[in-house]
Amino acid sequence: MSSSASDKPPGLRTGSLTTADISFFVVSAAAPLTVMAGVAPIALVLGGIGAPAGYLLAGITLAVFAVGFTTMSRHVRSGGAFYAYIAQGLGKPVGIAAALIAMVGYNGMEIGVYGLLGSATADTAHALWGVDLPWLPIALAGLLLIWYGGYRSIDFGAKVLGVLLVAETGILLLLAGGVLIEGGADGLSLGSFAPGHVLVPGTAAVLAFAFSAFTGFESTVIYRREARDPDRTIPRATYIAVAFLGLFYAFVVWTVIQAFGDDRVVAAASDDPGGLFFAAITTYVGPWAADLMHVFIVTSILASLLAFHNAINRYGLALAEEGVLPAALGRIHPRHRSPYVAGVVQTVLGAVVVLGFAAAGADPYAQLLLWVNTPGMLGLMALMLLAALAVVRYFRRVPHREGALRTLVAPGTAAVLLAVALYLVASKVQLFTGASATVDAVLVAVVPAVFLLGLLLAYRLRRTRPEVYAHFAEEPPTEPLETGDPSCPQSPQRPTSSSSTPASVPPPTPATPLSPSATD
């Protein structure tokens, strides 16, 4: 290795993540066990036994979105993921606004969950050992644990998440297997999927909960620089995550309905929503399995926190490389090849928010979790809507060889469906927060306020730092072929080569039109 190569700053660990690794990250972010045991009973109360169909409909909508989303991933290789796609398709001002929404959205989805970690761990300790623990020390310990997981290499995180994901999905499959073997309370029924049970007034509320249950699946593209063969790995991981979550959620909720019977499950969920899954697994598997489920809910929350923490760190890295955030956030650990400074800053931000809520005497679940998570969820849904619109416009503006189904029909349909989904969630926000109308209005207003702030920042950058604005979301030089020497660190500024030009795009020529970002 030449001395000039050894002087380059370390880069992310390229070629580390397989399709399975990335799938572990994004499915873990959704926290399947926590969503099922903690949220699905409320969906049953509101929507009745047709709730499983709501998860299928949400999964289908997001699968349609994934068609255009993954198609664009072959053409836009920036580490900025969502905001890069939006900047390329809808222009730099909207892209910069999207970057702010992404940072607020992902931080909201992660930091609020520390309240859930504290309350769920305290509940588990009380249920298993009769011990009452304060939530704040648990949340602070979780912050340190998640910081360490993000500080270590990305493949270390993938292994940890793989183990935790197997545990949480395994306990749900154990419950489902017990119900199926016993034949449920009254025999197995497919009444949940009958139109008369699906098309009911409560379906809108179920869909709102169902869409929120997929949050994080879109983060596959954030790991592009660390993926093996990203043009194949990223689409595969995205489709696997959507298909798994949609089918798994629907199947698990359906089996719990069978555990109590179509006529009795709604009443059981209304009487004790938090205990519904524990009662079912106690009856059909045994008390020991309920104890195990308590433990695995805590590990499920930890897995979700680590997945979101890694995603936030990579967004911070990308924005630091863009020059929008301080350059220090772009530092990468020479050994672990992780964006460790961004991880420290994100952990400190989380600690400030957690300590602030604790000092105000806030409830860790009803306020820290729900009030911080809700704007985050709305923000990520708004990003998906903007990304779908960006796909349509991008492929109308640049030469390509992709079909109309991938570049117009699927993303256009997804944009309409996501707009409806965003409206449903915003209009039903009181179901998520349990707060006053004033608090709900403030929480919903966060996303449009951040978007407006981002537009103002974009115009300020264009006026005061034109060089940063000019290169924002610019495509990186194409990547060289692997040298086979893993000891050589890869610089974030990748050298130019034509080897990774997407197969669907003609090789660039002097006559090739400028990218949309260059014309803003």
Coordinates of C-alpha atoms in Angstrom, one line a residue:
M1 CA 0.0 0.0 0.0
S2 CA 1.5 3.4 -1.0
S3 CA 2.3 6.1 1.5
S4 CA -0.2 8.4 -0.1
A5 CA -3.0 5.8 0.4
S6 CA -2.0 5.4 4.0
D7 CA -2.3 9.1 4.6
K8 CA -6.0 9.1 3.6
P9 CA -8.5 9.5 6.4
P10 CA -10.3 6.2 7.3
G11 CA -13.7 5.6 5.6
L12 CA -16.7 3.4 6.5
R13 CA -16.1 -0.3 6.3
T14 CA -17.1 -0.9 2.6
G15 CA -18.4 -4.3 1.5
S16 CA -19.3 -5.4 5.0
L17 CA -23.1 -5.8 5.0
T18 CA -25.0 -8.6 3.3
T19 CA -28.6 -8.6 2.4
A20 CA -29.3 -10.4 5.7
D21 CA -27.3 -7.9 7.7
I22 CA -29.2 -4.9 6.3
S23 CA -32.5 -6.7 6.8
F24 CA -31.6 -7.2 10.4
F25 CA -31.0 -3.5 10.8
V26 CA -34.3 -2.3 9.3
V27 CA -36.6 -5.0 10.7
S28 CA -35.0 -4.5 14.2
A29 CA -35.8 -0.7 13.9
A30 CA -39.5 -1.6 13.6
A31 CA -39.3 -3.6 16.9
P32 CA -41.8 -6.4 15.9
L33 CA -42.3 -7.8 19.4
T34 CA -42.8 -4.4 21.0
V35 CA -45.2 -3.4 18.2
M36 CA -47.2 -6.6 18.5
A37 CA -47.5 -6.8 22.3
G38 CA -47.8 -3.1 22.9
V39 CA -49.7 -1.7 20.0
A40 CA -51.6 -4.4 18.2
P41 CA -54.1 -4.9 21.0
I42 CA -55.1 -1.2 20.6
A43 CA -55.6 -1.8 16.9
L44 CA -57.9 -4.7 17.7
V45 CA -59.9 -2.5 20.1
L46 CA -60.4 0.2 17.4
G47 CA -60.8 -1.9 14.3
G48 CA -62.1 -5.3 15.5
I49 CA -61.0 -8.6 14.1
G50 CA -60.3 -7.1 10.7
A51 CA -57.0 -5.6 12.1
P52 CA -54.7 -8.2 10.4
A53 CA -55.9 -6.9 7.0
G54 CA -54.8 -3.4 7.9
Y55 CA -51.2 -4.6 8.3
L56 CA -51.4 -6.4 4.9
L57 CA -52.7 -3.2 3.3
A58 CA -50.0 -1.1 4.8
G59 CA -47.4 -3.6 3.6
I60 CA -48.7 -3.6 0.1
T61 CA -48.6 0.2 0.0
L62 CA -45.0 0.3 1.1
A63 CA -44.1 -2.5 -1.3
V64 CA -45.4 -0.3 -4.1
F65 CA -43.3 2.6 -2.7
A66 CA -40.3 0.3 -2.6
V67 CA -40.4 -0.3 -6.4
G68 CA -39.6 3.3 -7.3
F69 CA -37.4 3.8 -4.2
T70 CA -35.1 0.9 -5.0
T71 CA -35.0 1.7 -8.7
M72 CA -33.7 5.2 -7.8
S73 CA -31.1 3.6 -5.5
R74 CA -29.3 2.3 -8.6
H75 CA -29.0 5.8 -9.9
V76 CA -28.4 8.0 -6.8
R77 CA -25.4 6.7 -4.8
S78 CA -25.1 9.5 -2.2
G79 CA -24.8 8.5 1.4
G80 CA -27.6 11.0 2.2
A81 CA -30.3 8.5 1.1
F82 CA -33.7 10.2 1.4
Y83 CA -32.5 13.8 1.2
A84 CA -30.3 13.0 -1.7
Y85 CA -33.1 11.4 -3.6
I86 CA -35.4 14.3 -2.9
A87 CA -32.7 16.9 -3.8
Q88 CA -32.1 15.1 -7.1
G89 CA -35.8 14.9 -8.0
L90 CA -37.4 18.0 -6.4
G91 CA -34.4 20.4 -6.2
K92 CA -31.9 21.3 -3.6
P93 CA -34.1 23.6 -1.4
V94 CA -36.5 20.7 -0.8
G95 CA -33.6 18.3 -0.4
I96 CA -32.1 20.4 2.4
A97 CA -35.5 20.7 4.1
A98 CA -35.8 16.9 3.8
A99 CA -32.4 16.5 5.4
L100 CA -33.6 18.5 8.5
I101 CA -36.8 16.4 8.6
A102 CA -34.7 13.2 8.4
M103 CA -32.6 14.3 11.4
V104 CA -35.6 15.3 13.4
G105 CA -37.5 12.2 12.4
Y106 CA -34.9 9.6 13.1
N107 CA -33.8 11.3 16.4
G108 CA -37.5 11.5 17.4
M109 CA -38.0 7.8 16.7
E110 CA -34.9 6.9 18.7
I111 CA -34.8 9.3 21.7
G112 CA -38.4 8.9 22.6
V113 CA -37.9 5.1 22.9
Y114 CA -35.6 5.6 25.8
G115 CA -38.7 6.4 27.8
L116 CA -40.2 3.1 26.7
L117 CA -36.9 1.3 27.6
G118 CA -37.1 2.7 31.1
S119 CA -40.8 1.9 31.7
A120 CA -40.7 -1.5 30.0
T121 CA -37.6 -2.6 31.9
A122 CA -39.2 -1.5 35.2
D123 CA -42.4 -3.3 34.3
T124 CA -40.4 -6.5 33.5
A125 CA -38.5 -6.3 36.8
H126 CA -41.7 -5.9 38.7
A127 CA -43.5 -8.7 36.9
L128 CA -40.6 -11.2 37.2
W129 CA -39.1 -10.3 40.6
G130 CA -41.4 -7.9 42.3
V131 CA -38.8 -5.2 42.3
D132 CA -39.6 -1.6 41.6
L133 CA -36.9 0.2 39.6
P134 CA -36.8 3.9 38.7
W135 CA -37.0 4.4 34.9
L136 CA -34.4 7.2 34.6
P137 CA -31.2 5.2 35.5
I138 CA -32.4 2.5 33.1
A139 CA -32.8 5.0 30.3
L140 CA -29.3 6.5 31.0
A141 CA -27.7 3.1 31.1
G142 CA -29.5 2.3 27.7
L143 CA -27.9 5.5 26.2
L144 CA -24.4 4.3 27.1
L145 CA -25.1 0.8 25.9
I146 CA -26.4 2.0 22.5
W147 CA -23.6 4.4 22.2
Y148 CA -21.1 1.6 22.6
G149 CA -23.0 -0.5 20.0
G150 CA -22.8 2.3 17.5
Y151 CA -19.1 3.0 18.3
R152 CA -18.2 -0.5 17.4
S153 CA -18.0 -1.7 13.8
I154 CA -21.1 -2.0 11.6
D155 CA -20.7 -5.8 11.3
F156 CA -20.6 -6.0 15.1
G157 CA -24.0 -4.2 15.2
A158 CA -25.4 -6.5 12.5
K159 CA -24.4 -9.6 14.6
V160 CA -26.0 -8.2 17.8
L161 CA -29.2 -7.2 15.9
G162 CA -29.4 -10.6 14.3
V163 CA -29.4 -12.4 17.6
L164 CA -31.9 -10.0 19.2
L165 CA -34.2 -10.2 16.2
V166 CA -34.2 -14.0 16.2
A167 CA -35.2 -13.9 19.9
E168 CA -38.1 -11.5 19.5
T169 CA -39.5 -13.1 16.4
G170 CA -38.9 -16.5 17.8
I171 CA -41.1 -15.9 20.9
L172 CA -43.9 -14.6 18.7
L173 CA -43.7 -17.7 16.5
L174 CA -43.7 -19.9 19.6
L175 CA -47.0 -18.2 20.6
A176 CA -48.4 -18.7 17.1
G177 CA -47.4 -22.3 17.0
G178 CA -49.0 -23.0 20.3
V179 CA -52.3 -21.5 19.1
L180 CA -52.3 -23.3 15.8
I181 CA -51.5 -26.7 17.4
E182 CA -54.4 -26.3 19.9
G183 CA -56.7 -25.0 17.2
G184 CA -57.4 -21.7 18.9
A185 CA -60.3 -21.1 21.3
D186 CA -63.1 -22.1 18.8
G187 CA -61.2 -23.6 15.9
L188 CA -59.3 -21.6 13.3
S189 CA -61.3 -19.0 11.3
L190 CA -60.5 -16.6 8.4
G191 CA -63.2 -14.2 9.4
S192 CA -60.6 -11.5 10.0
F193 CA -60.1 -11.2 6.2
A194 CA -63.8 -11.1 5.3
P195 CA -64.9 -7.7 3.7
G196 CA -67.5 -7.2 6.4
H197 CA -64.8 -7.2 9.1
V198 CA -62.2 -5.2 7.1
L199 CA -64.4 -2.4 5.7
V200 CA -65.6 -0.9 9.0
P201 CA -65.3 2.6 10.5
G202 CA -62.3 1.6 12.7
T203 CA -60.2 0.5 9.7
A204 CA -58.8 4.0 9.3
A205 CA -57.4 3.9 12.8
V206 CA -56.0 0.4 12.2
L207 CA -54.2 1.7 9.1
A208 CA -52.7 4.5 11.1
F209 CA -51.3 2.1 13.6
A210 CA -50.2 -0.3 10.8
F211 CA -48.2 2.3 8.9
S212 CA -46.5 3.3 12.1
A213 CA -45.4 -0.3 12.7
F214 CA -43.2 -0.3 9.5
T215 CA -41.2 2.8 10.6
G216 CA -37.5 2.3 9.8
F217 CA -37.8 -0.2 6.8
E218 CA -36.8 2.6 4.4
S219 CA -33.3 3.0 6.0
T220 CA -31.8 0.2 3.9
V221 CA -30.3 2.8 1.5
I222 CA -28.5 4.5 4.3
Y223 CA -26.1 1.6 4.4
R224 CA -25.3 1.7 0.7
R225 CA -21.6 2.6 1.3
E226 CA -21.1 -0.4 3.6
A227 CA -23.1 -2.9 1.6
R228 CA -21.8 -5.7 -0.6
D229 CA -22.9 -5.1 -4.2
P230 CA -25.4 -2.4 -3.2
D231 CA -27.3 -2.3 -6.5
R232 CA -28.6 -5.8 -5.6
T233 CA -28.3 -5.9 -1.8
I234 CA -30.3 -2.7 -1.1
P235 CA -33.4 -3.7 -3.2
R236 CA -33.4 -7.2 -1.8
A237 CA -33.1 -6.1 1.8
T238 CA -35.9 -3.5 1.2
Y239 CA -38.3 -6.0 -0.3
I240 CA -37.5 -8.6 2.4
A241 CA -38.1 -6.1 5.2
V242 CA -41.5 -5.0 3.8
A243 CA -42.7 -8.5 3.0
F244 CA -41.6 -10.0 6.3
L245 CA -43.1 -7.2 8.4
G246 CA -46.4 -7.1 6.5
L247 CA -46.9 -10.9 6.5
F248 CA -45.5 -11.4 10.0
Y249 CA -47.6 -8.7 11.6
A250 CA -50.8 -9.9 9.9
F251 CA -50.1 -13.5 10.8
V252 CA -49.3 -12.8 14.5
V253 CA -52.3 -10.6 15.0
W254 CA -54.5 -13.2 13.4
T255 CA -53.2 -16.0 15.6
V256 CA -53.9 -13.9 18.7
I257 CA -57.5 -13.4 17.5
Q258 CA -57.7 -17.2 17.2
A259 CA -56.3 -17.6 20.7
F260 CA -59.4 -15.8 22.2
G261 CA -61.9 -16.4 19.5
D262 CA -63.5 -13.9 17.1
D263 CA -66.3 -13.1 19.5
R264 CA -64.2 -12.5 22.6
V265 CA -60.8 -11.1 21.5
V266 CA -62.0 -7.4 21.3
A267 CA -63.4 -7.5 24.8
A268 CA -60.2 -9.2 26.1
A269 CA -58.1 -6.5 24.4
S270 CA -60.3 -3.7 25.9
D271 CA -60.1 -5.1 29.4
D272 CA -56.3 -5.5 29.4
P273 CA -54.5 -4.4 26.2
G274 CA -51.0 -4.6 27.7
G275 CA -51.6 -8.1 29.0
L276 CA -53.3 -9.6 25.9
F277 CA -50.3 -11.3 24.4
F278 CA -49.0 -12.4 27.8
A279 CA -52.3 -14.0 28.6
A280 CA -52.3 -15.8 25.2
I281 CA -48.8 -17.2 25.5
T282 CA -49.4 -18.3 29.1
T283 CA -52.5 -20.3 28.0
Y284 CA -51.1 -21.9 24.9
V285 CA -47.4 -22.3 25.8
G286 CA -46.9 -21.7 29.5
P287 CA -46.0 -19.2 32.2
W288 CA -42.3 -19.6 31.4
A289 CA -42.9 -18.3 27.9
A290 CA -44.7 -15.2 29.3
D291 CA -41.6 -14.5 31.5
L292 CA -39.4 -14.9 28.4
M293 CA -41.6 -12.5 26.4
H294 CA -41.2 -9.9 29.2
V295 CA -37.4 -10.2 28.8
F296 CA -37.5 -10.2 25.0
I297 CA -39.6 -7.0 24.9
V298 CA -36.7 -5.2 26.6
T299 CA -34.2 -6.7 24.1
S300 CA -36.5 -5.8 21.2
I301 CA -36.5 -2.1 22.4
L302 CA -32.7 -2.2 22.6
A303 CA -32.4 -3.6 19.1
S304 CA -34.7 -0.8 17.8
L305 CA -32.6 1.8 19.5
L306 CA -29.3 0.5 18.1
A307 CA -30.8 0.3 14.6
F308 CA -32.0 3.9 14.7
H309 CA -28.8 5.1 16.3
N310 CA -26.7 3.7 13.5
A311 CA -29.0 5.3 10.9
I312 CA -28.8 8.7 12.6
N313 CA -25.0 8.5 12.8
R314 CA -24.8 7.9 9.0
Y315 CA -27.1 10.8 8.2
G316 CA -24.9 13.0 10.4
L317 CA -21.8 11.7 8.6
A318 CA -23.4 12.4 5.2
L319 CA -24.4 16.0 6.2
A320 CA -21.0 16.7 7.6
E321 CA -19.4 15.6 4.4
E322 CA -21.8 17.9 2.6
G323 CA -20.6 20.8 4.7
V324 CA -24.0 21.4 6.2
L325 CA -23.1 20.1 9.6
P326 CA -19.7 20.6 11.4
A327 CA -16.9 18.7 9.8
A328 CA -16.1 17.0 13.1
L329 CA -19.2 14.9 12.7
G330 CA -17.6 13.3 9.6
R331 CA -14.8 11.8 11.6
I332 CA -14.6 8.0 11.3
H333 CA -12.9 5.7 13.8
P334 CA -9.6 4.3 12.4
R335 CA -10.2 0.9 13.8
H336 CA -13.9 0.3 14.0
R337 CA -14.6 2.5 10.9
S338 CA -17.7 3.9 12.5
P339 CA -18.9 7.6 12.6
Y340 CA -18.0 7.8 16.2
V341 CA -18.1 11.5 16.7
A342 CA -21.7 11.7 15.3
G343 CA -22.5 8.8 17.7
V344 CA -21.2 10.8 20.7
V345 CA -23.2 13.9 19.7
Q346 CA -26.4 11.9 19.1
T347 CA -26.0 10.2 22.5
V348 CA -25.5 13.6 24.3
L349 CA -28.6 14.9 22.5
G350 CA -30.5 11.9 23.7
A351 CA -29.3 12.4 27.3
V352 CA -30.3 16.1 27.3
V353 CA -33.8 15.3 26.1
V354 CA -34.3 12.3 28.5
L355 CA -33.0 14.4 31.5
G356 CA -35.1 17.3 30.5
F357 CA -38.3 15.2 30.5
A358 CA -37.3 13.6 33.8
A359 CA -36.6 17.1 35.4
A360 CA -40.1 18.2 34.3
G361 CA -41.6 15.1 36.0
A362 CA -42.9 13.7 32.7
D363 CA -44.1 10.2 32.4
P364 CA -41.6 8.1 30.5
Y365 CA -44.2 6.4 28.3
A366 CA -47.2 8.8 28.0
Q367 CA -45.0 11.8 27.4
L368 CA -41.3 11.1 26.6
L369 CA -42.1 8.2 24.3
L370 CA -45.4 9.4 22.7
W371 CA -44.6 13.1 22.5
V372 CA -41.2 12.7 21.0
N373 CA -41.9 9.6 18.8
T374 CA -45.0 11.1 17.1
P375 CA -43.3 13.9 15.2
G376 CA -40.6 11.5 14.3
M377 CA -43.1 9.1 12.8
L378 CA -44.8 11.8 10.9
G379 CA -41.5 13.1 9.7
L380 CA -40.4 9.8 8.2
M381 CA -43.8 9.3 6.5
A382 CA -43.5 12.8 5.0
L383 CA -40.0 11.8 3.7
M384 CA -41.4 8.7 2.0
L385 CA -44.1 10.9 0.3
L386 CA -41.5 13.4 -0.9
A387 CA -39.2 10.5 -2.0
A388 CA -42.0 9.0 -4.1
L389 CA -42.7 12.3 -5.8
A390 CA -38.9 12.8 -6.3
V391 CA -38.7 9.4 -8.1
V392 CA -41.4 10.5 -10.6
R393 CA -39.8 13.8 -11.4
Y394 CA -36.2 12.5 -11.4
F395 CA -36.9 10.0 -14.1
R396 CA -38.8 12.5 -16.2
R397 CA -35.7 14.7 -16.2
V398 CA -32.8 12.4 -16.9
P399 CA -32.0 9.8 -19.5
H400 CA -32.6 6.2 -18.4
R401 CA -33.5 2.7 -19.5
E402 CA -36.0 1.9 -16.7
G403 CA -39.6 1.0 -17.5
A404 CA -42.6 3.2 -16.8
L405 CA -43.9 0.8 -14.2
R406 CA -40.8 1.5 -12.0
T407 CA -40.4 5.2 -12.7
L408 CA -44.0 6.5 -13.0
V409 CA -46.8 4.0 -12.2
A410 CA -45.4 2.5 -9.0
P411 CA -44.0 5.7 -7.4
G412 CA -47.0 7.8 -8.5
T413 CA -49.4 5.3 -7.0
A414 CA -47.2 5.1 -3.8
A415 CA -47.3 8.9 -3.6
V416 CA -51.2 8.9 -3.5
L417 CA -51.3 6.1 -1.0
L418 CA -48.7 7.6 1.2
A419 CA -50.5 11.0 1.2
V420 CA -53.6 9.2 2.4
A421 CA -51.6 7.3 5.0
L422 CA -50.0 10.5 6.3
Y423 CA -53.4 12.1 6.5
L424 CA -54.8 9.2 8.4
V425 CA -52.0 9.2 10.9
A426 CA -52.1 13.0 11.4
S427 CA -55.9 13.0 11.8
K428 CA -55.8 10.1 14.3
V429 CA -52.8 11.5 16.2
Q430 CA -54.8 11.5 19.5
L431 CA -54.9 7.7 19.4
F432 CA -51.1 7.7 19.5
T433 CA -50.5 10.4 22.1
G434 CA -53.5 10.4 24.4
A435 CA -52.8 14.1 24.9
S436 CA -54.8 17.3 24.7
A437 CA -55.8 18.9 21.4
T438 CA -53.3 21.7 21.9
V439 CA -50.4 19.2 22.4
D440 CA -51.5 17.2 19.4
A441 CA -51.6 20.3 17.3
V442 CA -48.1 21.2 18.3
L443 CA -46.8 17.7 17.6
V444 CA -48.4 17.6 14.1
A445 CA -47.0 21.1 13.4
V446 CA -43.4 20.1 14.1
V447 CA -42.9 18.5 10.6
P448 CA -44.2 21.4 8.5
A449 CA -42.3 23.9 10.7
V450 CA -39.0 22.0 10.3
F451 CA -39.7 21.8 6.5
L452 CA -40.1 25.6 6.4
L453 CA -37.0 26.1 8.5
G454 CA -35.1 23.8 6.0
L455 CA -36.2 25.9 3.1
L456 CA -35.0 29.0 4.8
L457 CA -31.7 27.3 5.6
A458 CA -31.4 26.3 1.9
Y459 CA -31.8 29.9 0.7
R460 CA -29.4 31.1 3.3
L461 CA -26.8 28.5 2.2
R462 CA -27.2 29.6 -1.4
R463 CA -26.5 33.2 -0.4
T464 CA -23.8 32.8 2.2
R465 CA -22.1 29.5 1.3
P466 CA -22.7 29.0 -2.4
E467 CA -20.0 26.4 -2.7
V468 CA -21.8 24.2 -0.1
Y469 CA -25.1 24.7 -1.8
A470 CA -23.7 24.0 -5.3
H471 CA -22.4 20.6 -4.2
F472 CA -25.2 19.5 -1.9
A473 CA -26.4 16.0 -2.7
E474 CA -24.0 15.8 -5.6
E475 CA -23.3 12.3 -6.9
P476 CA -19.9 11.0 -5.6
P477 CA -17.4 9.7 -8.1
T478 CA -18.0 6.1 -9.1
E479 CA -16.3 3.5 -6.9
P480 CA -13.2 1.5 -8.0
L481 CA -13.1 -2.2 -8.1
E482 CA -12.2 -3.9 -4.8
T483 CA -8.5 -4.2 -4.3
G484 CA -8.8 -7.2 -2.1
D485 CA -6.8 -5.5 0.6
P486 CA -9.1 -4.9 3.6
S487 CA -6.3 -3.1 5.5
C488 CA -6.4 -0.2 3.1
P489 CA -8.9 2.3 4.4
Q490 CA -11.3 3.8 1.9
S491 CA -11.6 7.5 1.8
P492 CA -15.0 9.0 1.9
Q493 CA -14.1 10.8 -1.3
R494 CA -14.1 7.8 -3.6
P495 CA -11.8 7.9 -6.7
T496 CA -13.3 8.1 -10.1
S497 CA -13.9 4.9 -12.1
S498 CA -16.4 3.8 -14.6
S499 CA -16.7 0.3 -13.1
S500 CA -19.8 1.0 -11.0
T501 CA -21.8 2.9 -13.5
P502 CA -25.4 1.5 -13.2
A503 CA -26.1 -1.1 -15.9
S504 CA -29.4 0.6 -16.7
V505 CA -27.7 4.0 -17.5
P506 CA -25.7 4.6 -20.7
P507 CA -22.0 5.5 -20.0
P508 CA -21.7 9.3 -19.6
T509 CA -20.7 11.2 -22.7
P510 CA -20.0 14.9 -23.2
A511 CA -23.5 15.2 -24.6
T512 CA -25.2 13.8 -21.5
P513 CA -27.5 16.4 -19.9
L514 CA -26.6 17.7 -16.5
S515 CA -28.1 16.1 -13.4
P516 CA -31.1 17.9 -12.0
S517 CA -29.1 18.9 -9.0
A518 CA -26.7 20.8 -11.2
T519 CA -29.4 22.9 -12.7
D520 CA -30.9 24.2 -9.5

